[in-house]
CSV table of C-alpha atoms and ligand atoms in Angstrom, one decimal:
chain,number,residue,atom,x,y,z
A,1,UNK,CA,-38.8,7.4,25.2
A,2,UNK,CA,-36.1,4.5,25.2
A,3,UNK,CA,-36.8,1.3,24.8
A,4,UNK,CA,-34.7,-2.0,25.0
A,5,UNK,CA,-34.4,-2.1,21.7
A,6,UNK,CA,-32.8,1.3,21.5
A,7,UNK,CA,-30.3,-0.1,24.0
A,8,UNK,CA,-29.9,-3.4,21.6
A,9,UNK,CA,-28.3,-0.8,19.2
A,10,UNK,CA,-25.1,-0.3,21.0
A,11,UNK,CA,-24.1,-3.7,21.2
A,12,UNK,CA,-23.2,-6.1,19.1
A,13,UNK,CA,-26.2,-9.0,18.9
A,14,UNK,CA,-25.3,-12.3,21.0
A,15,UNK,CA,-25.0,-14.1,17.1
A,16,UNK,CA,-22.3,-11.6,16.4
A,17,UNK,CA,-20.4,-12.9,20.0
A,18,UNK,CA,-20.8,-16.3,19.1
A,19,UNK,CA,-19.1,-15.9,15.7
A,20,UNK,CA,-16.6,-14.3,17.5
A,21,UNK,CA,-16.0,-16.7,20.0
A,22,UNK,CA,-15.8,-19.5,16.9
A,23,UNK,CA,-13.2,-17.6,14.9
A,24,UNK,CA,-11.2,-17.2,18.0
A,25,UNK,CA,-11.1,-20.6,18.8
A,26,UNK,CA,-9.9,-21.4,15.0
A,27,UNK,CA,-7.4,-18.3,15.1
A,28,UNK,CA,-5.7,-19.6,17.8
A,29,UNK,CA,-5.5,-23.4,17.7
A,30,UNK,CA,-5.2,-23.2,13.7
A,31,UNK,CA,-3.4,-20.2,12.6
A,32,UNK,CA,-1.5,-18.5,15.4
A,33,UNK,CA,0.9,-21.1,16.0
A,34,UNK,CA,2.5,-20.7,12.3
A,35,UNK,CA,2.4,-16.6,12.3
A,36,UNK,CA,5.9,-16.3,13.5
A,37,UNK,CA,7.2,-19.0,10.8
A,38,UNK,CA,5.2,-17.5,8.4
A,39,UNK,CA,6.4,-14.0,8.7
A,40,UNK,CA,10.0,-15.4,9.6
A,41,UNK,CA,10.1,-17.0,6.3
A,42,UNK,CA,7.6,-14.5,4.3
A,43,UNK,CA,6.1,-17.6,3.1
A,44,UNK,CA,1.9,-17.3,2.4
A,45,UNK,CA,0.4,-18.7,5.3
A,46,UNK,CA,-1.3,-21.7,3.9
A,47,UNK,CA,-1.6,-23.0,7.4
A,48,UNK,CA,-4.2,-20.3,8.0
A,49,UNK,CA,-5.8,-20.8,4.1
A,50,UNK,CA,-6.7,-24.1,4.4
A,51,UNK,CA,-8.0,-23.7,8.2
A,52,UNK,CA,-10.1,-20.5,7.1
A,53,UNK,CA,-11.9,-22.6,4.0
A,54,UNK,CA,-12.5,-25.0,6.2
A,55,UNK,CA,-14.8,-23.4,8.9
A,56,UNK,CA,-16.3,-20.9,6.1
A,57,UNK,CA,-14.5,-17.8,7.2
A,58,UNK,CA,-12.7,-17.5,3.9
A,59,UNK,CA,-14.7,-15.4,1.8
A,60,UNK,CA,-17.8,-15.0,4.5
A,61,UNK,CA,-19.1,-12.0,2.9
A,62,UNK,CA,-20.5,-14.0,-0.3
A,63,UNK,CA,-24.1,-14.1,-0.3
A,64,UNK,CA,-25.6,-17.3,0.0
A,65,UNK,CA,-27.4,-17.2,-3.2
A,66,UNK,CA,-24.0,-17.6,-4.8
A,67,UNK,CA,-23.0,-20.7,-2.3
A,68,UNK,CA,-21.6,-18.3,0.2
A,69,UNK,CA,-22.5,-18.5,3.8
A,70,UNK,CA,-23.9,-14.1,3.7
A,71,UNK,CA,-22.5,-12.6,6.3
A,72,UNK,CA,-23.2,-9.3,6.7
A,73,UNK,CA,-20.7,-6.0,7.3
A,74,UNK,CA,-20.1,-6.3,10.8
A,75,UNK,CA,-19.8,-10.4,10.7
A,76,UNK,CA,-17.4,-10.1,8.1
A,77,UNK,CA,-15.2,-7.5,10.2
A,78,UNK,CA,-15.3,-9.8,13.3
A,79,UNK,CA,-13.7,-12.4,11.1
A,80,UNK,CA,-11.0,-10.1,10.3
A,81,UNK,CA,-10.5,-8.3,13.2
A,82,UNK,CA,-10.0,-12.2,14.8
A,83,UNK,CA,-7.5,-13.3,12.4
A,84,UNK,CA,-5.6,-10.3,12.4
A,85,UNK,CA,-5.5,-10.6,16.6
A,86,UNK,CA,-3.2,-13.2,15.9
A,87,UNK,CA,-1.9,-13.2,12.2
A,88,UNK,CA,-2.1,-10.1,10.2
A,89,UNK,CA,-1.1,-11.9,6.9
A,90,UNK,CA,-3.5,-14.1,7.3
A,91,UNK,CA,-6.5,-11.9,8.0
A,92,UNK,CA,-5.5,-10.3,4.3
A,93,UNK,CA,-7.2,-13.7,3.2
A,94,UNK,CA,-10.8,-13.0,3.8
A,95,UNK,CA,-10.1,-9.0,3.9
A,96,UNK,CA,-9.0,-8.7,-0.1
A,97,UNK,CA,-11.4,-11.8,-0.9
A,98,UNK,CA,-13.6,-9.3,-0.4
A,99,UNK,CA,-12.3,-6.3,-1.7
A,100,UNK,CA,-11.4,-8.1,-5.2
A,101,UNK,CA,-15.1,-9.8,-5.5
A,102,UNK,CA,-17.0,-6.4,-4.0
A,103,UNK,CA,-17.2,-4.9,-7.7
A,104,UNK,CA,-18.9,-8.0,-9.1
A,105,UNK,CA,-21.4,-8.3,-6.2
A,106,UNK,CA,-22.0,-4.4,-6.1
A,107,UNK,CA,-22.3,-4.4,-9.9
A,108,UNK,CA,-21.4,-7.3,-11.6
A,109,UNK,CA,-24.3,-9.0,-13.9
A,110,UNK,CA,-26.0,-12.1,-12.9
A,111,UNK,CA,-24.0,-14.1,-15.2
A,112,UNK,CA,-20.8,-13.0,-14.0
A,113,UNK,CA,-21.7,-13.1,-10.4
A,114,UNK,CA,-22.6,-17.2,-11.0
A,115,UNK,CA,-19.4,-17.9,-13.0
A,116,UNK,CA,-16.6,-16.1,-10.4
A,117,UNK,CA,-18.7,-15.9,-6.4
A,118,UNK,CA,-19.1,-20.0,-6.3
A,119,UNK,CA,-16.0,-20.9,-6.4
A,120,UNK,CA,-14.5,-18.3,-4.3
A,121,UNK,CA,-17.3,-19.0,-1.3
A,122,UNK,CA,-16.3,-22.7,-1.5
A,123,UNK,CA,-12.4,-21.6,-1.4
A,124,UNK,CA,-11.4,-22.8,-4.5
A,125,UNK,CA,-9.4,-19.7,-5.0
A,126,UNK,CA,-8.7,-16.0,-3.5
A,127,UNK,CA,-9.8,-12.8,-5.5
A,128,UNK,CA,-7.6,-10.0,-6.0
A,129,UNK,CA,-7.9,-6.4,-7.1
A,130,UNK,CA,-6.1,-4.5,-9.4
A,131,UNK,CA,-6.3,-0.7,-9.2
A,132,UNK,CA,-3.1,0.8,-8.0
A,133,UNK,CA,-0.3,1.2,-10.5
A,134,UNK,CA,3.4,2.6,-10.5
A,135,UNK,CA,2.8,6.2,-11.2
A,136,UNK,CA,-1.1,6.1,-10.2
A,137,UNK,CA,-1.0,5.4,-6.2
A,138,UNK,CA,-3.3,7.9,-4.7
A,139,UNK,CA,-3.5,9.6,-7.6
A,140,UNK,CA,-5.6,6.2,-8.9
A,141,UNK,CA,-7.5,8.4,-11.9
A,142,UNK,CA,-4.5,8.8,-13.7
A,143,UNK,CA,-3.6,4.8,-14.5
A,144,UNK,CA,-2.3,4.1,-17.5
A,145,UNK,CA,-3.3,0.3,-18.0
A,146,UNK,CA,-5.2,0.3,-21.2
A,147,UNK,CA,-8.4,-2.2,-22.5
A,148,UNK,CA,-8.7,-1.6,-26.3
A,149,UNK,CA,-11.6,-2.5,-28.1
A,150,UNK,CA,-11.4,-5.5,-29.8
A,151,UNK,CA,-14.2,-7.0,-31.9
A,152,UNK,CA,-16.7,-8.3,-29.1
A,153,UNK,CA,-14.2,-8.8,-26.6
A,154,UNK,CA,-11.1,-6.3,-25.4
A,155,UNK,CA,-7.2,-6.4,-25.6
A,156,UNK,CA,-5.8,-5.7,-22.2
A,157,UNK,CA,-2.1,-4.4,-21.3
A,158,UNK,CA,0.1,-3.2,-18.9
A,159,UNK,CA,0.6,-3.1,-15.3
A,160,UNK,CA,-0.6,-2.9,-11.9
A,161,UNK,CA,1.7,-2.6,-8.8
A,162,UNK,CA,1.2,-3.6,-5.0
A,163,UNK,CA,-1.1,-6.3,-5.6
A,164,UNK,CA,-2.4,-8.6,-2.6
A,165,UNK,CA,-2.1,-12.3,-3.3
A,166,UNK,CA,-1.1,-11.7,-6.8
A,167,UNK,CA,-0.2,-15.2,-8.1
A,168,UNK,CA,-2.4,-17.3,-5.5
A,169,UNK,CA,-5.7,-15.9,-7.1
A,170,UNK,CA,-7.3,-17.2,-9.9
A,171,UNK,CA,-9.6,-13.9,-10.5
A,172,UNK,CA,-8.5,-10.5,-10.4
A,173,UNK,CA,-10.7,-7.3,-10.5
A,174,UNK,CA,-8.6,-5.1,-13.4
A,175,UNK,CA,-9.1,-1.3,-14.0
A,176,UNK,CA,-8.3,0.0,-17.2
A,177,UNK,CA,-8.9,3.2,-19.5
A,178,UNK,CA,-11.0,2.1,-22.1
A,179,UNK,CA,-11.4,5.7,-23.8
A,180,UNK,CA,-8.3,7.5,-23.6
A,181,UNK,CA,-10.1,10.4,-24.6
A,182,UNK,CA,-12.7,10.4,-22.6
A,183,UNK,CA,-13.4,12.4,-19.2
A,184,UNK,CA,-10.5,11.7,-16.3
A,185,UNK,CA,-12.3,9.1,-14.1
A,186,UNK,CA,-14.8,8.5,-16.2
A,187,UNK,CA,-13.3,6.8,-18.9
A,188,UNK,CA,-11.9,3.3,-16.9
A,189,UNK,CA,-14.3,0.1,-16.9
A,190,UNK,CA,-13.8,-2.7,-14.4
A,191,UNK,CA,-13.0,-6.4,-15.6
A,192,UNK,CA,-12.2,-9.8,-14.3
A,193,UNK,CA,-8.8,-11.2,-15.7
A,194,UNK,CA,-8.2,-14.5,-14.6
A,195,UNK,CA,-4.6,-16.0,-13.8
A,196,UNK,CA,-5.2,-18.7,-17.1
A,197,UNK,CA,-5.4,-15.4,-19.6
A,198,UNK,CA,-2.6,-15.8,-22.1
A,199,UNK,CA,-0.1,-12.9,-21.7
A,200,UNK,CA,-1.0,-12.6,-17.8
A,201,UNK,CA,2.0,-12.4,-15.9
A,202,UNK,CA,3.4,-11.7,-12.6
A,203,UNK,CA,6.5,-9.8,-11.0
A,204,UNK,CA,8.9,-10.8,-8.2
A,205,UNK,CA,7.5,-10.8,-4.5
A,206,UNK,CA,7.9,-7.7,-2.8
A,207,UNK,CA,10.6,-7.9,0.1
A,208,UNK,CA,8.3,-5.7,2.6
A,209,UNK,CA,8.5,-4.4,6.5
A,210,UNK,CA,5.7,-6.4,7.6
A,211,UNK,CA,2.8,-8.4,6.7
A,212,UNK,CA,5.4,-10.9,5.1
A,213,UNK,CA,3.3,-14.0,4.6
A,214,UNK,CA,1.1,-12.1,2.1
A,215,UNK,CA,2.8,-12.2,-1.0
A,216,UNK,CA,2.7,-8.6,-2.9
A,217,UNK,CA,3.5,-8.3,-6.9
A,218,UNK,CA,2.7,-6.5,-9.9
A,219,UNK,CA,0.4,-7.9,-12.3
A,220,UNK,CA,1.4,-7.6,-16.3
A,221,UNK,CA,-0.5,-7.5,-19.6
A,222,UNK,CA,0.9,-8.3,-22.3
A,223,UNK,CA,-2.1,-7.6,-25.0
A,224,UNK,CA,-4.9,-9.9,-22.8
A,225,UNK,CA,-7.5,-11.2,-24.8
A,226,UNK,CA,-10.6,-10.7,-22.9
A,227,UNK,CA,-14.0,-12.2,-24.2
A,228,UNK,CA,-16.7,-9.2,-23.9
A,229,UNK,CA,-18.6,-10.5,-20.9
A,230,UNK,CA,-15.6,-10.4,-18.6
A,231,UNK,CA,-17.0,-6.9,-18.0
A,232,UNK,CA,-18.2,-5.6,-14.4
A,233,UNK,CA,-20.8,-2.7,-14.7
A,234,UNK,CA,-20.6,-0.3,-17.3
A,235,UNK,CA,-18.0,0.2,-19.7
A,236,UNK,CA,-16.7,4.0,-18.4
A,237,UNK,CA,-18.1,3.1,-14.5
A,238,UNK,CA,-14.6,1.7,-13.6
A,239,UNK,CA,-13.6,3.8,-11.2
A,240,UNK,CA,-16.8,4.9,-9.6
A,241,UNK,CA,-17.2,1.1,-8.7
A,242,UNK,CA,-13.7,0.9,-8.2
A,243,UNK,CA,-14.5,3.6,-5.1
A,244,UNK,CA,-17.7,2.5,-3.4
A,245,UNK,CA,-15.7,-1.2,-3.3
A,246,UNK,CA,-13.2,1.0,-1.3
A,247,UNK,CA,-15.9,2.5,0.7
A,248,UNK,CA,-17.2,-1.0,2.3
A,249,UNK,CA,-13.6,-2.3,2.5
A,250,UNK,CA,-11.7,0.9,4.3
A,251,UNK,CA,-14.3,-0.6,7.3
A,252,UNK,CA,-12.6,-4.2,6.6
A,253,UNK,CA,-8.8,-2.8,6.9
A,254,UNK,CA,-10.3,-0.9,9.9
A,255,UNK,CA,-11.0,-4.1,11.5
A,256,UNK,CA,-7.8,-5.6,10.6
A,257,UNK,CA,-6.4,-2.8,12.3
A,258,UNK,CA,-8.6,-3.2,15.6
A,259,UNK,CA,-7.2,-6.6,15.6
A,260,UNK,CA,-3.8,-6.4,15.0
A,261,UNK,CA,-4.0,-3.7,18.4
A,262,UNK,CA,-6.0,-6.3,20.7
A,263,UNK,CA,-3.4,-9.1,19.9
A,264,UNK,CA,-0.7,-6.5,21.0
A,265,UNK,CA,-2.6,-4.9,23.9
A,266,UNK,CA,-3.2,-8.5,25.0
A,267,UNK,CA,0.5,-9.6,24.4
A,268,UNK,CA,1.5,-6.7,26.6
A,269,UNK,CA,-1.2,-7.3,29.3
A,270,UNK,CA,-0.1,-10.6,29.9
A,271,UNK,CA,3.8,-9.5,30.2
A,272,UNK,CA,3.6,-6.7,32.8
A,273,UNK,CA,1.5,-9.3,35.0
A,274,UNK,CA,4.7,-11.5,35.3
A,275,UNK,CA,7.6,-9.4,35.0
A,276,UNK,CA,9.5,-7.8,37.8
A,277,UNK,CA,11.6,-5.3,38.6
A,278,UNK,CA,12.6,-3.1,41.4
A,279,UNK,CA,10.9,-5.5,43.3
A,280,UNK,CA,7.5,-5.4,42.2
A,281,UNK,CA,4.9,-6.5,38.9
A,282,UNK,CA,5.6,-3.7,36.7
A,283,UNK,CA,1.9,-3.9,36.4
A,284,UNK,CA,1.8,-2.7,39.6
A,285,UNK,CA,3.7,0.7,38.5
A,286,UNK,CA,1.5,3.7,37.9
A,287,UNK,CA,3.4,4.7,34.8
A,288,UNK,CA,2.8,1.3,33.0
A,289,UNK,CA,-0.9,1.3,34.2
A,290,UNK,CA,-2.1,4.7,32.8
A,291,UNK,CA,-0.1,3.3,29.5
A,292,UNK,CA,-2.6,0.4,29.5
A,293,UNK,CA,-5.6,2.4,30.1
A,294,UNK,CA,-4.9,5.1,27.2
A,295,UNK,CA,-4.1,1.7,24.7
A,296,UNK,CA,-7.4,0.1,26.0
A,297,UNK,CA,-9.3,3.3,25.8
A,298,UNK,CA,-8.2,4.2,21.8
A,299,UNK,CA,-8.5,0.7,20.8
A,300,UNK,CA,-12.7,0.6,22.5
A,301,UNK,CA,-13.0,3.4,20.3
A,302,UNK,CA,-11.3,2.7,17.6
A,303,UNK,CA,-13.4,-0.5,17.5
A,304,UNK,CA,-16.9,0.8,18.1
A,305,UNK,CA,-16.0,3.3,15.0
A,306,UNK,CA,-15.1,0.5,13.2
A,307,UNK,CA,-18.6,-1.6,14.0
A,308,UNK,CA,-21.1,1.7,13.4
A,309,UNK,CA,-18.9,2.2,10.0
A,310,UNK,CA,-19.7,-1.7,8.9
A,311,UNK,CA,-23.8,-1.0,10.2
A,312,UNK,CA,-23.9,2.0,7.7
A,313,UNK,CA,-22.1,-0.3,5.1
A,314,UNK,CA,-24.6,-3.2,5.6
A,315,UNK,CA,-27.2,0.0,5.2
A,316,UNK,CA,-25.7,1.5,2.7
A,317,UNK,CA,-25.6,5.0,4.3
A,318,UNK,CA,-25.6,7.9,2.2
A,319,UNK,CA,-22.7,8.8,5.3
A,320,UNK,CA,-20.6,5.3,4.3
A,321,UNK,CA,-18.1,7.3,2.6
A,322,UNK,CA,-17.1,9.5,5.4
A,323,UNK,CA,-17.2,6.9,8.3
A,324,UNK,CA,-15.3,4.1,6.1
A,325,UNK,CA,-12.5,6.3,6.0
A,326,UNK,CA,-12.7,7.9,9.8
A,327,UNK,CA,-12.4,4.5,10.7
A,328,UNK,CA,-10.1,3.4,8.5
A,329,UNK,CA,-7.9,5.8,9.5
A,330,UNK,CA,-9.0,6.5,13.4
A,331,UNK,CA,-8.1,2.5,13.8
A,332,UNK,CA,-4.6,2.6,12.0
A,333,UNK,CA,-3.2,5.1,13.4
A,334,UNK,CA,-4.3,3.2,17.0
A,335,UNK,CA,-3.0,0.6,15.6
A,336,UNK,CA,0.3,2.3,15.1
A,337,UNK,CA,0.3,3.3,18.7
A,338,UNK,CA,-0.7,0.5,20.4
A,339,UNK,CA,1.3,-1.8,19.2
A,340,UNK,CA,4.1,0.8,19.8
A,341,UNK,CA,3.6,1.3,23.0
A,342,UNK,CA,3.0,-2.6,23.3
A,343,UNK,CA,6.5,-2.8,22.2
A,344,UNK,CA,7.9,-0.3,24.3
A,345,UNK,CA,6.2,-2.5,27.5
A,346,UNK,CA,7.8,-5.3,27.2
A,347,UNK,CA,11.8,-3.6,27.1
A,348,UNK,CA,14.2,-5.5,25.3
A,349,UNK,CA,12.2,-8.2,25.2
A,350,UNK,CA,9.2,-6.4,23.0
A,351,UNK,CA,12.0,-5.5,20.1
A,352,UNK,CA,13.1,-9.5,19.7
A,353,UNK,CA,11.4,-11.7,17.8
A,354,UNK,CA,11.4,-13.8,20.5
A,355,UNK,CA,7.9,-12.3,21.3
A,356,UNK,CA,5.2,-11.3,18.5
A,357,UNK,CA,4.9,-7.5,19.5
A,358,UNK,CA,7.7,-6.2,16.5
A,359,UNK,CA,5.9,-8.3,13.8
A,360,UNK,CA,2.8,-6.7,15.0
A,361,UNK,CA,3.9,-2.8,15.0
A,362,UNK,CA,5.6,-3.7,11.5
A,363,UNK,CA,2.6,-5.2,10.5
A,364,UNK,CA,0.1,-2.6,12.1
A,365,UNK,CA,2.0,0.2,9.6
A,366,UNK,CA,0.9,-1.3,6.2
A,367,UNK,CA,-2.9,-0.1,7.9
A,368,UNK,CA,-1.9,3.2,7.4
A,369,UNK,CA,-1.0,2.8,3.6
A,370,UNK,CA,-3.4,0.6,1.8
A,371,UNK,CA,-6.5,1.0,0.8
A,372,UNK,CA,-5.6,4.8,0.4
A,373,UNK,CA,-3.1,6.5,2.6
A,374,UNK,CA,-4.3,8.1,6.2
A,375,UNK,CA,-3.8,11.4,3.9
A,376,UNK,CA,-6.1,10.6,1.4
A,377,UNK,CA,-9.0,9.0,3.9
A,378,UNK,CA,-8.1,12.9,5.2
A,379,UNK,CA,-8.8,14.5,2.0
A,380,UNK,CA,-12.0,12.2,1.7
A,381,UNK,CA,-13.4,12.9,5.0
A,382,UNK,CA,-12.8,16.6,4.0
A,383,UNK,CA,-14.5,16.5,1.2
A,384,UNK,CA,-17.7,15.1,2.2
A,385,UNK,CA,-17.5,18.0,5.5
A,386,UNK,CA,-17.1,20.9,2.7
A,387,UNK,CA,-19.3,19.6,0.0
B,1,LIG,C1,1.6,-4.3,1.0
B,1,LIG,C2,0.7,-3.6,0.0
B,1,LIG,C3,-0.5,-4.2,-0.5
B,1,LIG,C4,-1.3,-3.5,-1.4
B,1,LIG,N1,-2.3,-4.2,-1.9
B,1,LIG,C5,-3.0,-3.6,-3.0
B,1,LIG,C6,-4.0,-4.3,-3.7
B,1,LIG,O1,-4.3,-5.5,-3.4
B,1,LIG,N2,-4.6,-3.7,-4.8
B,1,LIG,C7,-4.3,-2.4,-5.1
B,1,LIG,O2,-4.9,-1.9,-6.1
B,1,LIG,N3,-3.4,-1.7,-4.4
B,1,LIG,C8,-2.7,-2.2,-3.4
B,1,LIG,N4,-1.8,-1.5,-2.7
B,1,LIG,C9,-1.4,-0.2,-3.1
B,1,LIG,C10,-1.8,0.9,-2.1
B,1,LIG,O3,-3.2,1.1,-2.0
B,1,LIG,C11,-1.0,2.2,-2.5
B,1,LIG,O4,0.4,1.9,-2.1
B,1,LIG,C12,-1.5,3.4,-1.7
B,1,LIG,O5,-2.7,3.8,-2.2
B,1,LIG,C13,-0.5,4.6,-1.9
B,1,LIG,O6,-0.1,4.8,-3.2
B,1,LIG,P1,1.4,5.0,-3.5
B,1,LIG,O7,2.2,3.9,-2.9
B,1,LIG,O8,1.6,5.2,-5.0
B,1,LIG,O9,1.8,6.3,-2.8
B,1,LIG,P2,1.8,7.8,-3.3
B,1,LIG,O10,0.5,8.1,-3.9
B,1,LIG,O11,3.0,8.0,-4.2
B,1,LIG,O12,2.0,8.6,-2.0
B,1,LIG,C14,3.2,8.9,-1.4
B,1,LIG,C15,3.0,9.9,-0.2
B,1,LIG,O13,2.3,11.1,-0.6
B,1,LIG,C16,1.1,11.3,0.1
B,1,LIG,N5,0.1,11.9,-0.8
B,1,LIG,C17,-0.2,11.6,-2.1
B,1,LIG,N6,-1.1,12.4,-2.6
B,1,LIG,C18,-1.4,13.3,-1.6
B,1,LIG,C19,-2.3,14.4,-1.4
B,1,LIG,N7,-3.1,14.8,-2.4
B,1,LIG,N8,-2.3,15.1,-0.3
B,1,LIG,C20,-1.5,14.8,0.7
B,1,LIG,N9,-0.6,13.7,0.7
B,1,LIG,C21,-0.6,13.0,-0.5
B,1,LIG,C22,0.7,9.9,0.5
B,1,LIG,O14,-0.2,9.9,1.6
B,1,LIG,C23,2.0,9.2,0.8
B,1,LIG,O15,2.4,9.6,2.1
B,1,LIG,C24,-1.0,-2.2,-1.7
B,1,LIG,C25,0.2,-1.6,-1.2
B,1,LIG,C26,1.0,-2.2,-0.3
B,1,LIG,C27,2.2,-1.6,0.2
């Protein structure tokens, strides 16, 4: 028998609207009228920074026993989704603030949780994450970045590539192999290196396609000295932390993605209302409207994948690991389409940068790469059908 509450399941709870309606208002007064400068001048959109520590959608995910304001899965992706409706740079901000502090909430001790989750909820700093190197993409068990036993502490070196706000953060989560010998992917341990470390340094910005106002470098040690209780979990965990993070965090990029459509869709929505041609809206042409309604159609779909996937991550689903990347990847490659075909409504006008629709479909692309290629969220969705 159904009950109201059963109904109450499918939509998202009148709190979850008002958020919504609060980040909107700050997205659009606060951050969208610098996303065209910012990306113009791939410059980090401080503009945004400063606006999202101020109303607490920073780091919202950080529970409030650590100063943070605990939002849960789905709050956290409204935030994203929100920012990235207007800037997709900035929604990297509170996206890979989560994704760099996940492994010290999921498994960090209580003493390392007090020292580094403070100071990012109060936006003091950003928290990046360190797993993907030169030759270990995809292929993230075989990093070569090494943490040597050292006494009571560890001696960290060499690189990671491709990482997000490299240089703004003060804390970085760092993978390394800290027994050479020992069984592939279960011989990394997780630890936070933090920008002060002597021999920390960082390589040029990356010159990328899109999401130009967040700035992209490698990371290098140069023998790190890192006291023993910069640890997060247990020594030879590394990666298996390193991979539930990414299972809560696919749902994040998913939301990124969501938004990055809606601010197209809407772009476009608003175009083919005013312009003319052969006498008539171009609205009012049946080509353009079935256009709209496949666009409108994904992107529903795309988002309500995205909002079951952050339920089962405030859960904790045993099923987390399939649906983070199904939507992950179902949302991305919506993305990709949307804002194509968002693009494509708007003629000569949608390729310009007169309008925002090319920075969004450059932008929407990086959705299909990080956070594990749509190939590999394939070859994990697969694996969890055929185990
Ligand atoms: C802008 C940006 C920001 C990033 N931020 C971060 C960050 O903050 N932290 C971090 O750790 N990493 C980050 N990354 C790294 C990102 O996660 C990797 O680029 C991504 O996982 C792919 O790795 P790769 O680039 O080495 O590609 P490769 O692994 O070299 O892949 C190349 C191609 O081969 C395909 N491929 C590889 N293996 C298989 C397979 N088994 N089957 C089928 N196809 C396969 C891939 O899908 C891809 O199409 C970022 C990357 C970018 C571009």
């Amino acid at each position: 028998m159904s009950t109201n509450a059963d109904f109450d399941l499918f939509r998202t709870s009148e709190d979850h609207e008002a958020l919504r309606e609060a980040v909107r208002a700050v997205a659009e007064d606060k951050i969208a009228p610098y996303a065209a400068a910012v990306d113009a001048e791939a410059r980090y959109p401080q503009e945004a920074h400063d606006a999202l520590v101020a109303s607490d959608f920073f780091a919202p995910h950080v529970p409030e026993e650590y100063d943070g304001v605990g939002a849960d899965a789905l709050a956290t992706c409204i935030v994203i989704e929100e920012v990235a409706r207007v800037d997709a740079s900035a929604s990297l901000i509170p996206a890979v603030n989560k994704l760099g502090s996940l492994p010290v909430i999921l498994d960090g001790s209580d003493e390392v949780k007090a020292r580094y989750l403070p100071p990012l909820a109060k936006g003091e700093t950003t928290f990046s994450y360190g797993l993907s190197e030169r030759e270990a993409g995809s292929d993230t068990a075989s990093m070569r970045c090494r943490a040597r036993q050292d006494g009571d502490g560890w001696v960290l070196s060499g690189q990671k590539s491709w990482i997000t706000n490299a240089g703004v953060s003060e804390y970085y989560t760092v993978l390394a192999v800290t027994d050479p010998d020992g069984p592939r992917g279960g011989n990394v341990t997780a630890f936070v290196v933090e920008k002060s470390d002597e021999g920390f340094t960082f390589g040029e910005k990356e010159r990328k396609l899109g999401i130009k106002g967040s700035p992209t470098r490698e990371l290098h040690f140069d023998n790190v000295r890192l006291p023993g209780d910069r640890i997060v979990g247990q020594v030879g965990d590394g990666l298996k932390i390193a991979l539930r993070t990414l299972d809560h965090t696919r749902v994040t990029i998913g939301a990124q993605a969501v938004g990055i459509a809606q601010g197209a869709l809407d772009q476009a929505l608003a175009y083919v209302k005013e312009r003319k041609q052969f006498g008539k809206r171009i609205a009012d042409f049946q080509g353009i409207q079935f256009m709209l309604a496949d666009m409108a159609m994904e992107l529903e779909a795309a988002r309500q994948m995205v909002y079951v996937a952050a339920a089962k991550s405030e859960r904790g689903d045993k099923d987390l690991t399939f649906f983070g990347a199904a939507a992950k990847c179902y949302a991305s490659d919506v993305a990709m389409k949307v804002t194509t075909d968002a693009v494509q409504l708007l003629g000569g006008a949608g390729y310009t940068s007169d309008f925002p629709l090319e920075r969004m479909m450059r932008d929407a692309k990086i959705t299909q790469i990080y956070e594990g290629t749509n190939q590999v969220q394939r070859l994990v969705m697969a694996r969890q059908l055929l185990k």
